[in-house]
């Protein structure tokens, strides 16, 4: 299947979208990215892009922090993304990667006096964490705080931290890492936010635990409240609370809702997928595939009927 990218303000074959070896962001991590899901609905022969606007809002916010001049409004970014996916003609679950970056072929550590550019491409992508339930280890790598590199911004440079933690976890026999904040509280996975179920309520770390404020995190908070009548408490969480939680799961655009079966070789609950996690997963997958009319505002269809 031919695949296209949006690059230098036009649609081009993916193989023609190339940048030079002196490009600033390659050397200093001065790029911002988003990860957006397109979910294939086989009955409707439709792809629904999930919470597209919110992803581009986050990208725009990141551009303020990184002093990137992104010459597209949010609605233009949404339109370009829909057209790109339509041209690619995918009929499966996909993952969309927009990147805004310091594009000057110029060395020197800084954010100022540099050109900016933007591209998008998309690939077919099924499961991110390739397990039904994840075995996790608390990482020896801490999440940077806002005064180190703002974790609320998806800047490529910060992902070295995530990569260190992920590879450490895999090499130690786990599926994913759970990172602590600089002050030693539970922060997040390497590409996911984390939720615990304690006494029938959801508990998740707050922004000041050095997390990325995930769009899936927000989705789960809304769905739990509206569909299950379950409130979410945002508060600092101690490491040992993980070991005694009734249930535990990750949320993320790529990882969806992934149950956590074990942390540091201790079973969470009975080590199976918990009841609340299961119910949330069921509701969430219907919503992202555009099967729940109540939440169609979150779903942008790609193909015209
Ligand atoms: N934390 C990190 C570090 C991430 O990379 C991601 C993925 N974007 C998330 C959390 C989850 O965010 P979202 O639900 O918006 O994808």
PDB file of C-alpha atoms and ligand atoms in Angstrom:
ATOM      1  CA  UNK A   1       0.000   0.000   0.000  1.00  0.00           C
ATOM      2  CA  UNK A   2       1.457   3.423  -0.912  1.00  0.00           C
ATOM      3  CA  UNK A   3       2.114   5.498   2.139  1.00  0.00           C
ATOM      4  CA  UNK A   4       2.332   9.238   2.296  1.00  0.00           C
ATOM      5  CA  UNK A   5       3.700  11.839   4.650  1.00  0.00           C
ATOM      6  CA  UNK A   6       2.832  15.482   5.085  1.00  0.00           C
ATOM      7  CA  UNK A   7       6.229  17.162   4.732  1.00  0.00           C
ATOM      8  CA  UNK A   8       7.294  20.709   3.762  1.00  0.00           C
ATOM      9  CA  UNK A   9       3.636  21.739   3.463  1.00  0.00           C
ATOM     10  CA  UNK A  10       2.609  19.023   1.003  1.00  0.00           C
ATOM     11  CA  UNK A  11       1.693  15.367   0.734  1.00  0.00           C
ATOM     12  CA  UNK A  12       4.632  13.295  -0.563  1.00  0.00           C
ATOM     13  CA  UNK A  13       5.432   9.575  -0.709  1.00  0.00           C
ATOM     14  CA  UNK A  14       6.780   8.558   2.714  1.00  0.00           C
ATOM     15  CA  UNK A  15      10.089   7.466   1.132  1.00  0.00           C
ATOM     16  CA  UNK A  16      10.697  11.031  -0.121  1.00  0.00           C
ATOM     17  CA  UNK A  17      10.303  12.682   3.312  1.00  0.00           C
ATOM     18  CA  UNK A  18      13.939  13.034   4.416  1.00  0.00           C
ATOM     19  CA  UNK A  19      15.889  15.479   6.603  1.00  0.00           C
ATOM     20  CA  UNK A  20      19.590  16.322   6.601  1.00  0.00           C
ATOM     21  CA  UNK A  21      22.188  15.073   9.074  1.00  0.00           C
ATOM     22  CA  UNK A  22      22.836  18.580  10.439  1.00  0.00           C
ATOM     23  CA  UNK A  23      19.207  19.165  11.434  1.00  0.00           C
ATOM     24  CA  UNK A  24      19.176  20.787  14.886  1.00  0.00           C
ATOM     25  CA  UNK A  25      16.629  18.490  16.568  1.00  0.00           C
ATOM     26  CA  UNK A  26      18.668  15.392  15.715  1.00  0.00           C
ATOM     27  CA  UNK A  27      21.556  16.699  17.823  1.00  0.00           C
ATOM     28  CA  UNK A  28      19.775  18.323  20.755  1.00  0.00           C
ATOM     29  CA  UNK A  29      16.360  16.673  21.056  1.00  0.00           C
ATOM     30  CA  UNK A  30      14.628  19.941  20.115  1.00  0.00           C
ATOM     31  CA  UNK A  31      11.484  18.431  18.619  1.00  0.00           C
ATOM     32  CA  UNK A  32       7.963  17.828  19.871  1.00  0.00           C
ATOM     33  CA  UNK A  33       5.797  14.910  18.928  1.00  0.00           C
ATOM     34  CA  UNK A  34       2.323  13.542  19.368  1.00  0.00           C
ATOM     35  CA  UNK A  35       0.970  10.019  19.128  1.00  0.00           C
ATOM     36  CA  UNK A  36      -2.589   9.771  17.869  1.00  0.00           C
ATOM     37  CA  UNK A  37      -4.612   6.621  17.289  1.00  0.00           C
ATOM     38  CA  UNK A  38      -6.800   5.849  14.344  1.00  0.00           C
ATOM     39  CA  UNK A  39      -9.085   2.960  15.299  1.00  0.00           C
ATOM     40  CA  UNK A  40     -10.521   0.763  12.543  1.00  0.00           C
ATOM     41  CA  UNK A  41     -14.219  -0.050  12.749  1.00  0.00           C
ATOM     42  CA  UNK A  42     -14.626  -3.062  10.446  1.00  0.00           C
ATOM     43  CA  UNK A  43     -18.454  -3.028  10.474  1.00  0.00           C
ATOM     44  CA  UNK A  44     -18.609   0.614   9.407  1.00  0.00           C
ATOM     45  CA  UNK A  45     -15.459   0.376   7.229  1.00  0.00           C
ATOM     46  CA  UNK A  46     -14.323   3.544   8.955  1.00  0.00           C
ATOM     47  CA  UNK A  47     -11.278   4.799  10.815  1.00  0.00           C
ATOM     48  CA  UNK A  48     -11.997   7.041  13.799  1.00  0.00           C
ATOM     49  CA  UNK A  49      -9.219   9.373  14.955  1.00  0.00           C
ATOM     50  CA  UNK A  50      -9.475   9.632  18.715  1.00  0.00           C
ATOM     51  CA  UNK A  51      -9.488  13.056  20.410  1.00  0.00           C
ATOM     52  CA  UNK A  52      -7.578  14.615  17.528  1.00  0.00           C
ATOM     53  CA  UNK A  53      -8.071  18.215  18.674  1.00  0.00           C
ATOM     54  CA  UNK A  54      -6.799  17.505  22.192  1.00  0.00           C
ATOM     55  CA  UNK A  55      -3.589  16.020  20.783  1.00  0.00           C
ATOM     56  CA  UNK A  56      -2.984  19.122  18.673  1.00  0.00           C
ATOM     57  CA  UNK A  57      -3.792  21.379  21.626  1.00  0.00           C
ATOM     58  CA  UNK A  58      -1.049  19.618  23.569  1.00  0.00           C
ATOM     59  CA  UNK A  59       1.324  20.032  20.607  1.00  0.00           C
ATOM     60  CA  UNK A  60       0.514  23.762  20.436  1.00  0.00           C
ATOM     61  CA  UNK A  61       1.215  24.112  24.175  1.00  0.00           C
ATOM     62  CA  UNK A  62       4.532  22.329  23.739  1.00  0.00           C
ATOM     63  CA  UNK A  63       5.435  24.730  20.933  1.00  0.00           C
ATOM     64  CA  UNK A  64       5.131  27.637  23.381  1.00  0.00           C
ATOM     65  CA  UNK A  65       7.566  25.954  25.746  1.00  0.00           C
ATOM     66  CA  UNK A  66      10.038  25.040  23.000  1.00  0.00           C
ATOM     67  CA  UNK A  67       9.612  28.345  21.102  1.00  0.00           C
ATOM     68  CA  UNK A  68       8.513  26.528  17.969  1.00  0.00           C
ATOM     69  CA  UNK A  69       6.497  28.583  15.542  1.00  0.00           C
ATOM     70  CA  UNK A  70       3.890  26.175  14.177  1.00  0.00           C
ATOM     71  CA  UNK A  71       2.106  28.001  11.373  1.00  0.00           C
ATOM     72  CA  UNK A  72      -1.021  25.823  11.497  1.00  0.00           C
ATOM     73  CA  UNK A  73      -4.078  26.328  13.676  1.00  0.00           C
ATOM     74  CA  UNK A  74      -5.539  23.293  15.426  1.00  0.00           C
ATOM     75  CA  UNK A  75      -8.379  22.890  12.934  1.00  0.00           C
ATOM     76  CA  UNK A  76      -5.901  22.991  10.025  1.00  0.00           C
ATOM     77  CA  UNK A  77      -3.786  20.294  11.679  1.00  0.00           C
ATOM     78  CA  UNK A  78      -6.916  18.156  12.076  1.00  0.00           C
ATOM     79  CA  UNK A  79      -7.858  18.662   8.401  1.00  0.00           C
ATOM     80  CA  UNK A  80      -4.342  17.791   7.180  1.00  0.00           C
ATOM     81  CA  UNK A  81      -4.314  14.649   9.333  1.00  0.00           C
ATOM     82  CA  UNK A  82      -7.665  13.432   8.014  1.00  0.00           C
ATOM     83  CA  UNK A  83      -6.534  14.036   4.414  1.00  0.00           C
ATOM     84  CA  UNK A  84      -3.258  12.183   5.000  1.00  0.00           C
ATOM     85  CA  UNK A  85      -5.005   9.105   6.377  1.00  0.00           C
ATOM     86  CA  UNK A  86      -7.585   9.203   3.601  1.00  0.00           C
ATOM     87  CA  UNK A  87      -4.797   9.265   0.989  1.00  0.00           C
ATOM     88  CA  UNK A  88      -3.032   6.334   2.689  1.00  0.00           C
ATOM     89  CA  UNK A  89      -6.303   4.362   2.664  1.00  0.00           C
ATOM     90  CA  UNK A  90      -5.584   2.318   5.799  1.00  0.00           C
ATOM     91  CA  UNK A  91      -8.118  -0.370   6.789  1.00  0.00           C
ATOM     92  CA  UNK A  92      -6.669  -1.300  10.174  1.00  0.00           C
ATOM     93  CA  UNK A  93      -5.655   0.274  13.473  1.00  0.00           C
ATOM     94  CA  UNK A  94      -3.058   2.968  12.924  1.00  0.00           C
ATOM     95  CA  UNK A  95      -0.786   5.278  14.853  1.00  0.00           C
ATOM     96  CA  UNK A  96      -0.187   8.835  13.670  1.00  0.00           C
ATOM     97  CA  UNK A  97       3.016  10.688  14.460  1.00  0.00           C
ATOM     98  CA  UNK A  98       3.044  14.503  14.027  1.00  0.00           C
ATOM     99  CA  UNK A  99       6.390  16.183  14.770  1.00  0.00           C
ATOM    100  CA  UNK A 100       7.187  19.907  15.124  1.00  0.00           C
ATOM    101  CA  UNK A 101      10.926  20.491  15.167  1.00  0.00           C
ATOM    102  CA  UNK A 102      13.887  22.847  15.038  1.00  0.00           C
ATOM    103  CA  UNK A 103      14.761  22.353  11.397  1.00  0.00           C
ATOM    104  CA  UNK A 104      17.811  24.603  10.792  1.00  0.00           C
ATOM    105  CA  UNK A 105      20.904  22.743   9.666  1.00  0.00           C
ATOM    106  CA  UNK A 106      22.899  24.604  12.264  1.00  0.00           C
ATOM    107  CA  UNK A 107      24.758  23.562  15.401  1.00  0.00           C
ATOM    108  CA  UNK A 108      24.670  25.226  18.837  1.00  0.00           C
ATOM    109  CA  UNK A 109      22.595  24.466  21.919  1.00  0.00           C
ATOM    110  CA  UNK A 110      19.631  26.858  22.003  1.00  0.00           C
ATOM    111  CA  UNK A 111      15.982  27.322  21.149  1.00  0.00           C
ATOM    112  CA  UNK A 112      16.225  30.798  19.573  1.00  0.00           C
ATOM    113  CA  UNK A 113      17.285  31.910  16.068  1.00  0.00           C
ATOM    114  CA  UNK A 114      16.348  28.624  14.436  1.00  0.00           C
ATOM    115  CA  UNK A 115      13.832  27.677  11.754  1.00  0.00           C
ATOM    116  CA  UNK A 116      10.948  25.374  12.594  1.00  0.00           C
ATOM    117  CA  UNK A 117       9.202  22.760  10.508  1.00  0.00           C
ATOM    118  CA  UNK A 118       6.473  20.176  10.845  1.00  0.00           C
ATOM    119  CA  UNK A 119       5.641  16.747   9.425  1.00  0.00           C
ATOM    120  CA  UNK A 120       3.149  13.915   9.945  1.00  0.00           C
ATOM    121  CA  UNK A 121       3.243  10.271   8.997  1.00  0.00           C
ATOM    122  CA  UNK A 122       1.140   7.285   9.996  1.00  0.00           C
ATOM    123  CA  UNK A 123       1.796   3.562  10.269  1.00  0.00           C
ATOM    124  CA  UNK A 124      -0.354   0.487  10.900  1.00  0.00           C
ATOM    125  CA  UNK A 125       0.070  -0.383  14.559  1.00  0.00           C
ATOM    126  CA  UNK A 126      -1.717  -2.943  16.709  1.00  0.00           C
ATOM    127  CA  UNK A 127      -0.852  -3.554  20.343  1.00  0.00           C
ATOM    128  CA  UNK A 128       1.950  -1.491  21.911  1.00  0.00           C
ATOM    129  CA  UNK A 129       2.582  -3.537  25.046  1.00  0.00           C
ATOM    130  CA  UNK A 130       2.378  -6.989  23.523  1.00  0.00           C
ATOM    131  CA  UNK A 131       0.755  -8.681  26.519  1.00  0.00           C
ATOM    132  CA  UNK A 132      -2.796  -9.006  27.943  1.00  0.00           C
ATOM    133  CA  UNK A 133      -1.445  -8.027  31.361  1.00  0.00           C
ATOM    134  CA  UNK A 134       1.939  -6.511  32.119  1.00  0.00           C
ATOM    135  CA  UNK A 135       4.655  -7.510  34.573  1.00  0.00           C
ATOM    136  CA  UNK A 136       6.323  -4.344  35.800  1.00  0.00           C
ATOM    137  CA  UNK A 137       9.336  -3.265  37.778  1.00  0.00           C
ATOM    138  CA  UNK A 138       9.837   0.039  39.586  1.00  0.00           C
ATOM    139  CA  UNK A 139      12.671   1.696  37.696  1.00  0.00           C
ATOM    140  CA  UNK A 140      15.974   2.925  39.084  1.00  0.00           C
ATOM    141  CA  UNK A 141      15.506   5.866  36.658  1.00  0.00           C
ATOM    142  CA  UNK A 142      13.462   8.777  38.021  1.00  0.00           C
ATOM    143  CA  UNK A 143      11.112  10.950  35.965  1.00  0.00           C
ATOM    144  CA  UNK A 144      12.600  14.449  35.447  1.00  0.00           C
ATOM    145  CA  UNK A 145      10.813  17.297  37.222  1.00  0.00           C
ATOM    146  CA  UNK A 146       9.432  20.386  35.518  1.00  0.00           C
ATOM    147  CA  UNK A 147      12.618  22.341  36.275  1.00  0.00           C
ATOM    148  CA  UNK A 148      14.781  19.695  34.586  1.00  0.00           C
ATOM    149  CA  UNK A 149      12.778  19.023  31.412  1.00  0.00           C
ATOM    150  CA  UNK A 150       9.021  19.715  31.556  1.00  0.00           C
ATOM    151  CA  UNK A 151       7.419  16.237  31.507  1.00  0.00           C
ATOM    152  CA  UNK A 152       4.064  17.737  30.483  1.00  0.00           C
ATOM    153  CA  UNK A 153       5.551  18.460  27.073  1.00  0.00           C
ATOM    154  CA  UNK A 154       6.252  15.659  24.616  1.00  0.00           C
ATOM    155  CA  UNK A 155       9.741  16.853  23.728  1.00  0.00           C
ATOM    156  CA  UNK A 156      11.783  14.168  21.999  1.00  0.00           C
ATOM    157  CA  UNK A 157      14.852  14.835  24.175  1.00  0.00           C
ATOM    158  CA  UNK A 158      13.095  13.798  27.393  1.00  0.00           C
ATOM    159  CA  UNK A 159      12.392  10.344  25.950  1.00  0.00           C
ATOM    160  CA  UNK A 160      15.988   9.270  26.613  1.00  0.00           C
ATOM    161  CA  UNK A 161      14.794   9.012  30.225  1.00  0.00           C
ATOM    162  CA  UNK A 162      11.907   6.767  29.153  1.00  0.00           C
ATOM    163  CA  UNK A 163      14.166   4.647  26.938  1.00  0.00           C
ATOM    164  CA  UNK A 164      16.664   4.064  29.761  1.00  0.00           C
ATOM    165  CA  UNK A 165      13.847   2.903  32.020  1.00  0.00           C
ATOM    166  CA  UNK A 166      12.159   0.746  29.358  1.00  0.00           C
ATOM    167  CA  UNK A 167      15.313  -1.116  28.367  1.00  0.00           C
ATOM    168  CA  UNK A 168      16.301  -1.634  31.998  1.00  0.00           C
ATOM    169  CA  UNK A 169      12.838  -3.143  32.619  1.00  0.00           C
ATOM    170  CA  UNK A 170      12.960  -5.447  29.581  1.00  0.00           C
ATOM    171  CA  UNK A 171      16.511  -6.594  30.389  1.00  0.00           C
ATOM    172  CA  UNK A 172      15.341  -7.367  33.919  1.00  0.00           C
ATOM    173  CA  UNK A 173      12.554  -9.589  32.533  1.00  0.00           C
ATOM    174  CA  UNK A 174       9.627  -7.151  32.926  1.00  0.00           C
ATOM    175  CA  UNK A 175       7.230  -5.894  30.244  1.00  0.00           C
ATOM    176  CA  UNK A 176       7.286  -2.264  31.351  1.00  0.00           C
ATOM    177  CA  UNK A 177       8.856   0.097  33.887  1.00  0.00           C
ATOM    178  CA  UNK A 178       7.074   2.184  36.495  1.00  0.00           C
ATOM    179  CA  UNK A 179       9.032   5.362  37.170  1.00  0.00           C
ATOM    180  CA  UNK A 180       9.082   7.375  40.372  1.00  0.00           C
ATOM    181  CA  UNK A 181       9.020  11.175  40.528  1.00  0.00           C
ATOM    182  CA  UNK A 182      12.081  13.062  41.759  1.00  0.00           C
ATOM    183  CA  UNK A 183      10.520  13.090  45.251  1.00  0.00           C
ATOM    184  CA  UNK A 184      10.020   9.314  45.180  1.00  0.00           C
ATOM    185  CA  UNK A 185       6.301   8.970  44.465  1.00  0.00           C
ATOM    186  CA  UNK A 186       4.740   6.865  41.722  1.00  0.00           C
ATOM    187  CA  UNK A 187       4.885   8.811  38.467  1.00  0.00           C
ATOM    188  CA  UNK A 188       4.104   6.832  35.289  1.00  0.00           C
ATOM    189  CA  UNK A 189       5.168   4.152  32.812  1.00  0.00           C
ATOM    190  CA  UNK A 190       7.547   4.939  29.952  1.00  0.00           C
ATOM    191  CA  UNK A 191       4.659   5.696  27.588  1.00  0.00           C
ATOM    192  CA  UNK A 192       1.643   5.361  29.850  1.00  0.00           C
ATOM    193  CA  UNK A 193      -0.055   6.898  32.849  1.00  0.00           C
ATOM    194  CA  UNK A 194      -0.910   4.629  35.757  1.00  0.00           C
ATOM    195  CA  UNK A 195      -4.077   4.025  37.782  1.00  0.00           C
ATOM    196  CA  UNK A 196      -4.637   2.021  40.962  1.00  0.00           C
ATOM    197  CA  UNK A 197      -7.957   0.742  42.299  1.00  0.00           C
ATOM    198  CA  UNK A 198      -8.086   1.264  46.056  1.00  0.00           C
ATOM    199  CA  UNK A 199     -11.303   0.617  48.001  1.00  0.00           C
ATOM    200  CA  UNK A 200     -13.346   0.673  44.789  1.00  0.00           C
ATOM    201  CA  UNK A 201     -12.065   4.127  43.747  1.00  0.00           C
ATOM    202  CA  UNK A 202      -9.523   5.046  41.080  1.00  0.00           C
ATOM    203  CA  UNK A 203      -6.328   6.679  42.309  1.00  0.00           C
ATOM    204  CA  UNK A 204      -3.803   8.241  39.915  1.00  0.00           C
ATOM    205  CA  UNK A 205      -0.735  10.493  40.326  1.00  0.00           C
ATOM    206  CA  UNK A 206      -1.261  14.272  39.937  1.00  0.00           C
ATOM    207  CA  UNK A 207       0.574  16.603  37.517  1.00  0.00           C
ATOM    208  CA  UNK A 208       3.145  17.427  40.208  1.00  0.00           C
ATOM    209  CA  UNK A 209       4.313  13.798  40.234  1.00  0.00           C
ATOM    210  CA  UNK A 210       6.183  14.641  36.988  1.00  0.00           C
ATOM    211  CA  UNK A 211       3.687  12.974  34.645  1.00  0.00           C
ATOM    212  CA  UNK A 212       2.578  13.704  31.121  1.00  0.00           C
ATOM    213  CA  UNK A 213      -1.079  14.699  31.438  1.00  0.00           C
ATOM    214  CA  UNK A 214      -2.366  11.897  29.236  1.00  0.00           C
ATOM    215  CA  UNK A 215      -5.410  12.197  27.024  1.00  0.00           C
ATOM    216  CA  UNK A 216      -6.267   8.554  27.726  1.00  0.00           C
ATOM    217  CA  UNK A 217      -5.879   9.313  31.451  1.00  0.00           C
ATOM    218  CA  UNK A 218      -8.497  12.039  31.063  1.00  0.00           C
ATOM    219  CA  UNK A 219     -10.702   9.716  28.968  1.00  0.00           C
ATOM    220  CA  UNK A 220     -10.620   7.025  31.658  1.00  0.00           C
ATOM    221  CA  UNK A 221     -11.419   9.540  34.422  1.00  0.00           C
ATOM    222  CA  UNK A 222     -14.471  10.707  32.405  1.00  0.00           C
ATOM    223  CA  UNK A 223     -15.656   7.199  31.491  1.00  0.00           C
ATOM    224  CA  UNK A 224     -15.256   5.915  35.049  1.00  0.00           C
ATOM    225  CA  UNK A 225     -17.315   8.814  36.386  1.00  0.00           C
ATOM    226  CA  UNK A 226     -20.015   8.879  33.682  1.00  0.00           C
ATOM    227  CA  UNK A 227     -20.415   5.175  32.956  1.00  0.00           C
ATOM    228  CA  UNK A 228     -19.508   3.453  36.238  1.00  0.00           C
ATOM    229  CA  UNK A 229     -20.114   6.193  38.825  1.00  0.00           C
ATOM    230  CA  UNK A 230     -16.523   5.775  40.017  1.00  0.00           C
ATOM    231  CA  UNK A 231     -14.569   8.843  41.106  1.00  0.00           C
ATOM    232  CA  UNK A 232     -10.844   9.297  40.525  1.00  0.00           C
ATOM    233  CA  UNK A 233      -8.628  10.699  43.249  1.00  0.00           C
ATOM    234  CA  UNK A 234      -5.510  12.508  41.997  1.00  0.00           C
ATOM    235  CA  UNK A 235      -2.903  12.326  44.734  1.00  0.00           C
ATOM    236  CA  UNK A 236       0.684  11.385  45.447  1.00  0.00           C
ATOM    237  CA  UNK A 237       1.054   7.605  45.621  1.00  0.00           C
ATOM    238  CA  UNK A 238       3.709   5.713  47.581  1.00  0.00           C
ATOM    239  CA  UNK A 239       5.571   2.804  46.016  1.00  0.00           C
ATOM    240  CA  UNK A 240       4.264   0.290  48.567  1.00  0.00           C
ATOM    241  CA  UNK A 241       0.666   1.261  47.736  1.00  0.00           C
ATOM    242  CA  UNK A 242       1.228  -0.410  44.363  1.00  0.00           C
ATOM    243  CA  UNK A 243       1.920  -3.741  46.042  1.00  0.00           C
ATOM    244  CA  UNK A 244      -1.356  -3.740  47.982  1.00  0.00           C
ATOM    245  CA  UNK A 245      -3.686  -2.141  45.409  1.00  0.00           C
ATOM    246  CA  UNK A 246      -6.724  -4.213  44.413  1.00  0.00           C
ATOM    247  CA  UNK A 247      -6.126  -3.524  40.720  1.00  0.00           C
ATOM    248  CA  UNK A 248      -3.685  -1.561  38.656  1.00  0.00           C
ATOM    249  CA  UNK A 249      -3.533  -0.555  34.977  1.00  0.00           C
ATOM    250  CA  UNK A 250      -1.751   1.661  32.456  1.00  0.00           C
ATOM    251  CA  UNK A 251      -3.420   4.120  30.089  1.00  0.00           C
ATOM    252  CA  UNK A 252      -1.987   5.601  26.906  1.00  0.00           C
ATOM    253  CA  UNK A 253      -2.773   6.279  23.280  1.00  0.00           C
ATOM    254  CA  UNK A 254      -0.517   3.429  22.147  1.00  0.00           C
ATOM    255  CA  UNK A 255      -1.096   1.086  25.126  1.00  0.00           C
ATOM    256  CA  UNK A 256      -4.873   1.797  25.457  1.00  0.00           C
ATOM    257  CA  UNK A 257      -5.855   0.329  28.869  1.00  0.00           C
ATOM    258  CA  UNK A 258      -3.283  -2.346  29.767  1.00  0.00           C
ATOM    259  CA  UNK A 259      -3.816  -4.237  33.039  1.00  0.00           C
ATOM    260  CA  UNK A 260      -0.823  -4.641  35.353  1.00  0.00           C
ATOM    261  CA  UNK A 261      -0.521  -8.165  36.779  1.00  0.00           C
ATOM    262  CA  UNK A 262       2.659  -7.824  38.814  1.00  0.00           C
ATOM    263  CA  UNK A 263       4.933  -5.156  40.238  1.00  0.00           C
ATOM    264  CA  UNK A 264       8.418  -6.016  41.544  1.00  0.00           C
ATOM    265  CA  UNK A 265       7.515  -9.754  41.565  1.00  0.00           C
ATOM    266  CA  UNK A 266       4.409  -9.167  43.692  1.00  0.00           C
ATOM    267  CA  UNK A 267       1.002 -10.044  42.267  1.00  0.00           C
ATOM    268  CA  UNK A 268      -1.556  -7.225  42.070  1.00  0.00           C
ATOM    269  CA  UNK A 269      -4.745  -8.683  43.541  1.00  0.00           C
ATOM    270  CA  UNK A 270      -4.829 -12.300  42.333  1.00  0.00           C
ATOM    271  CA  UNK A 271      -2.631 -11.451  39.335  1.00  0.00           C
ATOM    272  CA  UNK A 272      -5.591 -11.587  36.936  1.00  0.00           C
ATOM    273  CA  UNK A 273      -7.328  -8.680  35.193  1.00  0.00           C
ATOM    274  CA  UNK A 274      -9.435  -6.890  37.815  1.00  0.00           C
ATOM    275  CA  UNK A 275     -13.219  -6.350  37.512  1.00  0.00           C
ATOM    276  CA  UNK A 276     -13.119  -2.539  37.276  1.00  0.00           C
ATOM    277  CA  UNK A 277     -10.226  -2.693  34.796  1.00  0.00           C
ATOM    278  CA  UNK A 278     -12.194  -5.171  32.676  1.00  0.00           C
ATOM    279  CA  UNK A 279     -15.332  -3.023  32.688  1.00  0.00           C
ATOM    280  CA  UNK A 280     -13.352   0.113  31.803  1.00  0.00           C
ATOM    281  CA  UNK A 281     -11.562  -1.704  28.956  1.00  0.00           C
ATOM    282  CA  UNK A 282     -14.880  -2.845  27.483  1.00  0.00           C
ATOM    283  CA  UNK A 283     -16.379   0.669  27.589  1.00  0.00           C
ATOM    284  CA  UNK A 284     -13.178   2.312  26.334  1.00  0.00           C
ATOM    285  CA  UNK A 285     -12.792   0.064  23.256  1.00  0.00           C
ATOM    286  CA  UNK A 286     -16.422   0.686  22.212  1.00  0.00           C
ATOM    287  CA  UNK A 287     -15.855   4.433  22.597  1.00  0.00           C
ATOM    288  CA  UNK A 288     -12.597   4.648  20.606  1.00  0.00           C
ATOM    289  CA  UNK A 289     -14.038   2.569  17.755  1.00  0.00           C
ATOM    290  CA  UNK A 290     -16.918   4.999  17.384  1.00  0.00           C
ATOM    291  CA  UNK A 291     -19.547   2.527  18.616  1.00  0.00           C
ATOM    292  CA  UNK A 292     -20.886   4.658  21.473  1.00  0.00           C
ATOM    293  CA  UNK A 293     -23.017   7.555  20.158  1.00  0.00           C
ATOM    294  CA  UNK A 294     -22.552   9.464  23.448  1.00  0.00           C
ATOM    295  CA  UNK A 295     -18.848   9.937  22.741  1.00  0.00           C
ATOM    296  CA  UNK A 296     -18.805  10.505  18.970  1.00  0.00           C
ATOM    297  CA  UNK A 297     -17.531  14.048  19.602  1.00  0.00           C
ATOM    298  CA  UNK A 298     -14.224  12.405  20.514  1.00  0.00           C
ATOM    299  CA  UNK A 299     -14.066  10.452  17.235  1.00  0.00           C
ATOM    300  CA  UNK A 300     -13.189  12.028  13.873  1.00  0.00           C
ATOM    301  CA  UNK A 301     -14.188   9.816  10.924  1.00  0.00           C
ATOM    302  CA  UNK A 302     -11.678   9.728   8.039  1.00  0.00           C
ATOM    303  CA  UNK A 303     -13.598   8.228   5.139  1.00  0.00           C
ATOM    304  CA  UNK A 304     -16.551   9.972   3.536  1.00  0.00           C
ATOM    305  CA  UNK A 305     -19.685   7.839   3.298  1.00  0.00           C
TER     306      UNK A 305
HETATM  307  N1  LIG B   1       3.151   9.269  29.729  1.00  0.00           N
HETATM  308  C1  LIG B   1       4.097   9.272  28.767  1.00  0.00           C
HETATM  309  C2  LIG B   1       5.510   9.453  29.175  1.00  0.00           C
HETATM  310  C3  LIG B   1       3.746   9.092  27.427  1.00  0.00           C
HETATM  311  O1  LIG B   1       4.688   9.081  26.475  1.00  0.00           O
HETATM  312  C4  LIG B   1       2.391   8.890  27.089  1.00  0.00           C
HETATM  313  C5  LIG B   1       2.001   8.671  25.649  1.00  0.00           C
HETATM  314  N2  LIG B   1       1.709   9.858  24.990  1.00  0.00           N
HETATM  315  C6  LIG B   1       1.438   8.902  28.120  1.00  0.00           C
HETATM  316  C7  LIG B   1       1.867   9.097  29.428  1.00  0.00           C
HETATM  317  C8  LIG B   1      -0.018   8.735  27.832  1.00  0.00           C
HETATM  318  O2  LIG B   1      -0.535   9.892  27.215  1.00  0.00           O
HETATM  319  P1  LIG B   1      -1.746   9.808  26.193  1.00  0.00           P
HETATM  320  O3  LIG B   1      -2.851   9.100  26.887  1.00  0.00           O
HETATM  321  O4  LIG B   1      -2.070  11.231  25.893  1.00  0.00           O
HETATM  322  O5  LIG B   1      -1.256   9.076  25.000  1.00  0.00           O
END
